Structure formats: structure tokens, C-alpha cells
PDB file of C-alpha atoms in Angstrom:
ATOM      1  CA  MET A  19     -16.861 -18.422 -32.322  1.00  0.00           C
ATOM      2  CA  VAL A  20     -13.618 -16.767 -31.046  1.00  0.00           C
ATOM      3  CA  THR A  21     -11.239 -18.277 -28.594  1.00  0.00           C
ATOM      4  CA  GLN A  22     -10.581 -17.167 -24.959  1.00  0.00           C
ATOM      5  CA  GLN A  23      -7.090 -16.163 -26.020  1.00  0.00           C
ATOM      6  CA  GLU A  24      -8.296 -13.937 -28.936  1.00  0.00           C
ATOM      7  CA  VAL A  25     -10.831 -12.127 -26.533  1.00  0.00           C
ATOM      8  CA  TYR A  26      -8.086 -11.766 -23.965  1.00  0.00           C
ATOM      9  CA  PHE A  27      -5.529 -10.067 -26.303  1.00  0.00           C
ATOM     10  CA  LYS A  28      -8.302  -7.937 -27.885  1.00  0.00           C
ATOM     11  CA  LEU A  29      -9.243  -6.699 -24.373  1.00  0.00           C
ATOM     12  CA  LEU A  30      -5.502  -6.253 -23.510  1.00  0.00           C
ATOM     13  CA  ARG A  31      -4.905  -4.196 -26.658  1.00  0.00           C
ATOM     14  CA  LYS A  32      -7.938  -2.049 -25.868  1.00  0.00           C
ATOM     15  CA  HIS A  33      -7.551  -1.508 -22.088  1.00  0.00           C
ATOM     16  CA  ARG A  34      -3.851  -1.615 -21.381  1.00  0.00           C
ATOM     17  CA  PRO A  35      -3.261   1.796 -22.908  1.00  0.00           C
ATOM     18  CA  ARG A  36      -6.325   3.268 -21.164  1.00  0.00           C
ATOM     19  CA  ILE A  37      -5.159   2.151 -17.786  1.00  0.00           C
ATOM     20  CA  ALA A  38      -1.519   3.129 -18.473  1.00  0.00           C
ATOM     21  CA  ASN A  39      -2.654   6.637 -19.731  1.00  0.00           C
ATOM     22  CA  ALA A  40      -5.019   7.076 -16.632  1.00  0.00           C
ATOM     23  CA  PHE A  41      -2.104   6.195 -14.330  1.00  0.00           C
ATOM     24  CA  ARG A  42       0.289   8.612 -16.081  1.00  0.00           C
ATOM     25  CA  ASP A  43      -2.305  11.368 -16.140  1.00  0.00           C
ATOM     26  CA  ALA A  44      -3.094  10.963 -12.317  1.00  0.00           C
ATOM     27  CA  ILE A  45       0.570  10.954 -11.419  1.00  0.00           C
ATOM     28  CA  LEU A  46       1.201  14.055 -13.560  1.00  0.00           C
ATOM     29  CA  ALA A  47      -1.722  15.719 -11.924  1.00  0.00           C
ATOM     30  CA  ALA A  48      -0.486  14.729  -8.450  1.00  0.00           C
ATOM     31  CA  ARG A  49       3.003  15.971  -9.132  1.00  0.00           C
ATOM     32  CA  GLY A  50       1.764  19.267 -10.568  1.00  0.00           C
ATOM     33  CA  ALA A  51      -0.203  19.937  -7.476  1.00  0.00           C
ATOM     34  CA  VAL A  52       2.540  19.425  -5.010  1.00  0.00           C
ATOM     35  CA  ASP A  53       3.601  22.544  -2.912  1.00  0.00           C
ATOM     36  CA  LEU A  54       7.220  22.352  -3.298  1.00  0.00           C
ATOM     37  CA  ALA A  55       7.909  24.753  -0.452  1.00  0.00           C
ATOM     38  CA  ALA A  56       5.715  22.625   1.943  1.00  0.00           C
ATOM     39  CA  LEU A  57       7.408  19.482   0.772  1.00  0.00           C
ATOM     40  CA  ALA A  58      10.805  21.068   1.420  1.00  0.00           C
ATOM     41  CA  THR A  59       9.670  22.062   4.896  1.00  0.00           C
ATOM     42  CA  ALA A  60       8.516  18.552   5.615  1.00  0.00           C
ATOM     43  CA  ILE A  61      11.829  17.089   4.352  1.00  0.00           C
ATOM     44  CA  ASP A  62      13.805  19.680   6.640  1.00  0.00           C
ATOM     45  CA  ALA A  63      11.600  18.504   9.557  1.00  0.00           C
ATOM     46  CA  ASN A  64      12.258  14.783   8.538  1.00  0.00           C
ATOM     47  CA  ASP A  65       8.482  14.438   8.558  1.00  0.00           C
ATOM     48  CA  LEU A  66       8.036  11.821   5.783  1.00  0.00           C
ATOM     49  CA  VAL A  67       4.515  11.136   6.699  1.00  0.00           C
ATOM     50  CA  GLU A  68       3.555  14.879   5.876  1.00  0.00           C
ATOM     51  CA  ALA A  69       5.788  14.654   2.809  1.00  0.00           C
ATOM     52  CA  ALA A  70       3.893  11.630   1.721  1.00  0.00           C
ATOM     53  CA  ARG A  71       0.555  13.372   2.293  1.00  0.00           C
ATOM     54  CA  LEU A  72       1.636  16.315   0.278  1.00  0.00           C
ATOM     55  CA  LEU A  73       2.307  14.064  -2.790  1.00  0.00           C
ATOM     56  CA  ARG A  74      -1.529  13.372  -2.805  1.00  0.00           C
ATOM     57  CA  ILE A  75      -1.434   9.756  -4.026  1.00  0.00           C
ATOM     58  CA  ASP A  76      -4.805   8.839  -2.656  1.00  0.00           C
ATOM     59  CA  ALA A  77      -8.110   7.247  -3.862  1.00  0.00           C
ATOM     60  CA  ARG A  78      -9.291  10.663  -5.249  1.00  0.00           C
ATOM     61  CA  THR A  79      -6.085  11.087  -7.256  1.00  0.00           C
ATOM     62  CA  LEU A  80      -6.116   7.504  -8.619  1.00  0.00           C
ATOM     63  CA  PHE A  81      -9.860   7.419  -9.343  1.00  0.00           C
ATOM     64  CA  PRO A  82      -9.215   7.566 -13.054  1.00  0.00           C
ATOM     65  CA  VAL A  83      -7.115   4.552 -12.790  1.00  0.00           C
ATOM     66  CA  THR A  84      -9.685   2.590 -10.779  1.00  0.00           C
ATOM     67  CA  ASP A  85     -12.221   3.766 -13.261  1.00  0.00           C
ATOM     68  CA  ALA A  86     -10.233   2.435 -16.198  1.00  0.00           C
ATOM     69  CA  VAL A  87      -9.763  -0.944 -14.406  1.00  0.00           C
ATOM     70  CA  ARG A  88     -13.533  -1.086 -13.775  1.00  0.00           C
ATOM     71  CA  ALA A  89     -14.233  -0.478 -17.509  1.00  0.00           C
ATOM     72  CA  ALA A  90     -11.753  -3.270 -18.310  1.00  0.00           C
ATOM     73  CA  PHE A  91     -13.562  -5.555 -15.857  1.00  0.00           C
ATOM     74  CA  VAL A  92     -16.963  -4.866 -17.324  1.00  0.00           C
ATOM     75  CA  ASP A  93     -15.800  -5.135 -20.825  1.00  0.00           C
ATOM     76  CA  GLY A  94     -14.225  -8.548 -19.892  1.00  0.00           C
ATOM     77  CA  GLY A  95     -17.465  -9.719 -18.331  1.00  0.00           C
ATOM     78  CA  MET A  96     -19.460  -8.588 -21.315  1.00  0.00           C
ATOM     79  CA  SER A  97     -16.883 -10.280 -23.686  1.00  0.00           C
ATOM     80  CA  ALA A  98     -17.418 -13.598 -22.017  1.00  0.00           C
ATOM     81  CA  ALA A  99     -20.562 -14.060 -24.064  1.00  0.00           C
ATOM     82  CA  ASP A 100     -18.375 -14.188 -27.156  1.00  0.00           C
ATOM     83  CA  ILE A 101     -16.606 -17.375 -26.067  1.00  0.00           C
ATOM     84  CA  VAL A 102     -19.544 -19.428 -24.596  1.00  0.00           C
ATOM     85  CA  PRO A 103     -21.260 -21.885 -26.844  1.00  0.00           C
ATOM     86  CA  SER A 104     -24.231 -20.361 -28.681  1.00  0.00           C
ATOM     87  CA  ALA A 105     -26.668 -22.861 -26.927  1.00  0.00           C
ATOM     88  CA  ALA A 106     -25.615 -21.540 -23.517  1.00  0.00           C
ATOM     89  CA  VAL A 107     -27.396 -18.653 -21.790  1.00  0.00           C
ATOM     90  CA  PHE A 108     -24.860 -16.102 -20.314  1.00  0.00           C
ATOM     91  CA  GLY A 109     -25.426 -12.710 -18.705  1.00  0.00           C
ATOM     92  CA  PHE A 110     -23.136 -10.429 -16.989  1.00  0.00           C
ATOM     93  CA  ASN A 111     -24.176  -7.752 -14.443  1.00  0.00           C
ATOM     94  CA  GLY A 112     -21.360  -5.350 -13.560  1.00  0.00           C
ATOM     95  CA  GLN A 113     -23.654  -3.745 -11.063  1.00  0.00           C
ATOM     96  CA  GLN A 114     -24.174  -7.074  -9.021  1.00  0.00           C
ATOM     97  CA  ASP A 115     -23.111  -6.871  -5.435  1.00  0.00           C
ATOM     98  CA  ARG A 116     -20.215  -9.332  -5.811  1.00  0.00           C
ATOM     99  CA  ALA A 117     -18.915  -7.617  -8.814  1.00  0.00           C
ATOM    100  CA  LEU A 118     -18.991  -4.199  -7.118  1.00  0.00           C
ATOM    101  CA  ALA A 119     -17.356  -5.604  -3.983  1.00  0.00           C
ATOM    102  CA  PHE A 120     -14.598  -7.147  -6.186  1.00  0.00           C
ATOM    103  CA  LEU A 121     -14.022  -3.824  -7.855  1.00  0.00           C
ATOM    104  CA  ALA A 122     -13.941  -2.001  -4.608  1.00  0.00           C
ATOM    105  CA  ARG A 123     -11.310  -4.435  -3.328  1.00  0.00           C
ATOM    106  CA  GLN A 124      -9.204  -4.104  -6.371  1.00  0.00           C
ATOM    107  CA  GLY A 125      -9.280  -0.369  -6.415  1.00  0.00           C
ATOM    108  CA  GLY A 126      -8.457  -0.354  -2.698  1.00  0.00           C
ATOM    109  CA  ASP A 127      -5.558  -2.671  -3.117  1.00  0.00           C
ATOM    110  CA  LEU A 128      -4.245  -0.566  -5.962  1.00  0.00           C
ATOM    111  CA  VAL A 129      -4.321   2.692  -4.015  1.00  0.00           C
ATOM    112  CA  GLN A 130      -2.946   1.015  -0.901  1.00  0.00           C
ATOM    113  CA  GLY A 131       0.004  -0.537  -2.917  1.00  0.00           C
ATOM    114  CA  ILE A 132       0.912   2.764  -4.473  1.00  0.00           C
ATOM    115  CA  THR A 133       0.666   4.731  -1.191  1.00  0.00           C
ATOM    116  CA  GLU A 134       2.623   2.026   0.640  1.00  0.00           C
ATOM    117  CA  ASP A 135       5.433   2.231  -2.071  1.00  0.00           C
ATOM    118  CA  THR A 136       5.533   6.020  -1.724  1.00  0.00           C
ATOM    119  CA  LEU A 137       6.973   6.152   1.845  1.00  0.00           C
ATOM    120  CA  PRO A 138       9.991   3.861   1.148  1.00  0.00           C
ATOM    121  CA  MET A 139      10.695   5.795  -2.055  1.00  0.00           C
ATOM    122  CA  LEU A 140      10.631   9.011  -0.033  1.00  0.00           C
ATOM    123  CA  ARG A 141      12.901   7.676   2.594  1.00  0.00           C
ATOM    124  CA  SER A 142      15.429   6.562  -0.028  1.00  0.00           C
ATOM    125  CA  VAL A 143      15.428   9.803  -2.022  1.00  0.00           C
ATOM    126  CA  VAL A 144      15.537  12.011   1.109  1.00  0.00           C
ATOM    127  CA  SER A 145      18.296  10.026   2.688  1.00  0.00           C
ATOM    128  CA  ASP A 146      20.320   9.977  -0.529  1.00  0.00           C
ATOM    129  CA  GLY A 147      19.869  13.706  -1.050  1.00  0.00           C
ATOM    130  CA  ILE A 148      20.826  14.489   2.571  1.00  0.00           C
ATOM    131  CA  GLN A 149      23.980  12.273   2.312  1.00  0.00           C
ATOM    132  CA  ARG A 150      24.980  14.067  -0.796  1.00  0.00           C
ATOM    133  CA  GLY A 151      24.465  17.571   0.856  1.00  0.00           C
ATOM    134  CA  ARG A 152      21.618  18.609  -1.372  1.00  0.00           C
ATOM    135  CA  SER A 153      19.071  21.219  -0.163  1.00  0.00           C
ATOM    136  CA  SER A 154      15.653  20.102   0.865  1.00  0.00           C
ATOM    137  CA  ALA A 155      14.234  22.224  -2.048  1.00  0.00           C
ATOM    138  CA  ALA A 156      16.493  20.188  -4.515  1.00  0.00           C
ATOM    139  CA  VAL A 157      15.363  16.931  -2.916  1.00  0.00           C
ATOM    140  CA  ALA A 158      11.760  18.020  -3.375  1.00  0.00           C
ATOM    141  CA  ARG A 159      12.445  18.595  -6.993  1.00  0.00           C
ATOM    142  CA  ASP A 160      14.119  15.274  -7.296  1.00  0.00           C
ATOM    143  CA  ILE A 161      10.854  13.682  -6.031  1.00  0.00           C
ATOM    144  CA  THR A 162       8.375  15.756  -8.117  1.00  0.00           C
ATOM    145  CA  GLY A 163      10.496  16.374 -11.261  1.00  0.00           C
ATOM    146  CA  ARG A 164      11.451  19.712 -12.730  1.00  0.00           C
ATOM    147  CA  PHE A 165       9.980  22.026 -15.239  1.00  0.00           C
ATOM    148  CA  GLU A 166      12.123  21.895 -18.388  1.00  0.00           C
ATOM    149  CA  ALA A 167      12.183  24.846 -20.849  1.00  0.00           C
ATOM    150  CA  GLY A 168       8.744  25.067 -22.458  1.00  0.00           C
ATOM    151  CA  ALA A 169       7.351  22.126 -20.534  1.00  0.00           C
ATOM    152  CA  ARG A 170       3.759  22.458 -19.049  1.00  0.00           C
ATOM    153  CA  VAL A 171       4.298  19.599 -16.644  1.00  0.00           C
ATOM    154  CA  ARG A 172       7.118  18.443 -14.536  1.00  0.00           C
ATOM    155  CA  VAL A 173       9.597  16.014 -16.103  1.00  0.00           C
ATOM    156  CA  GLY A 174      11.450  13.197 -14.323  1.00  0.00           C
ATOM    157  CA  GLY A 175      11.285  12.700 -10.657  1.00  0.00           C
ATOM    158  CA  PHE A 176      10.730   9.704  -8.558  1.00  0.00           C
ATOM    159  CA  LEU A 177       7.018  10.125  -7.983  1.00  0.00           C
ATOM    160  CA  GLY A 178       4.992   7.507  -9.956  1.00  0.00           C
ATOM    161  CA  LEU A 179       7.866   5.287 -10.977  1.00  0.00           C
TER     162      LEU A 179
END
């Protein structure tokens, strides 16, 4: 029989990279989809709510992340059978109503936390850019990152940090 700690670290090694990669890919996709001209216009108008909407950090964008978290949850539940005594009967149903409700709450909390972090980041970057006399287009690129020579995705930027 394996220990809880062994199961935990095995699951961590397996799912941490999956969740991290899903988050990185979701943010890269969101950054790549931003209409920089519209973002600059929203910055000029000091409309940070519109600017945040243009960044597209929502449940649809973050679905791959919540799906990776769901996979880790199910794998964790299934792995519990590895640590219970062999005489015990254990079953895990990832489709059970309480499990689904838990996952929905976790996914919602994740999306809400990320979207709530976006507006303060925007305020800070826009305020700093304006104080330094930068154009709204330059500030928009500060947020979303820039294409470097030969790069297929934007590099840098504050979005997703």
C-alpha cells in the first residue's frame, strides 16, 4: 500500500504541469486575440471596464484551465482507492452532484479571481503609462506584450502575470 504523501506527490508531478500549461496557453490565446486598436481607444477614453472586456479573460478563455483542474480532481478521487486498506470498499464518482457542484464552484472562483485581478493591473499599467507620457498604443502593447522578431506569439506584457 502506498502512503497519502506518495499519492499526493505523484498527482502533483502529473497535474501541476498540465494546469500550468493550460493556463499559459489560455493567456497566450487571450493576448493574441486582443484588438490593440480597440484597447488603445478604450485606454484613451479611460474606459477600463471596456479595456478589461477586450482582454477576454472569461470562463470560455479559461475553460482549458478549469478542465485541467477537473481532471486533477477526478484523478485524485480515483487515487484515493490506492491508500485505503484493502478490506475497505471505496468508490469515487466524479459525476456525483456534490462533486460537480464543487468543480463548478472551483472553476467559477478561479475565473472570478483572475478577472478581478485584471482591473487593478489595468489601472496600474495605464496610470503608470500616462504619467510617463506614453501613447495609448504603447500602453496597450505594455499590457498584451509585443511580437519579437520571428515570434508567433506576443512576448512579455502584464496580462496573465
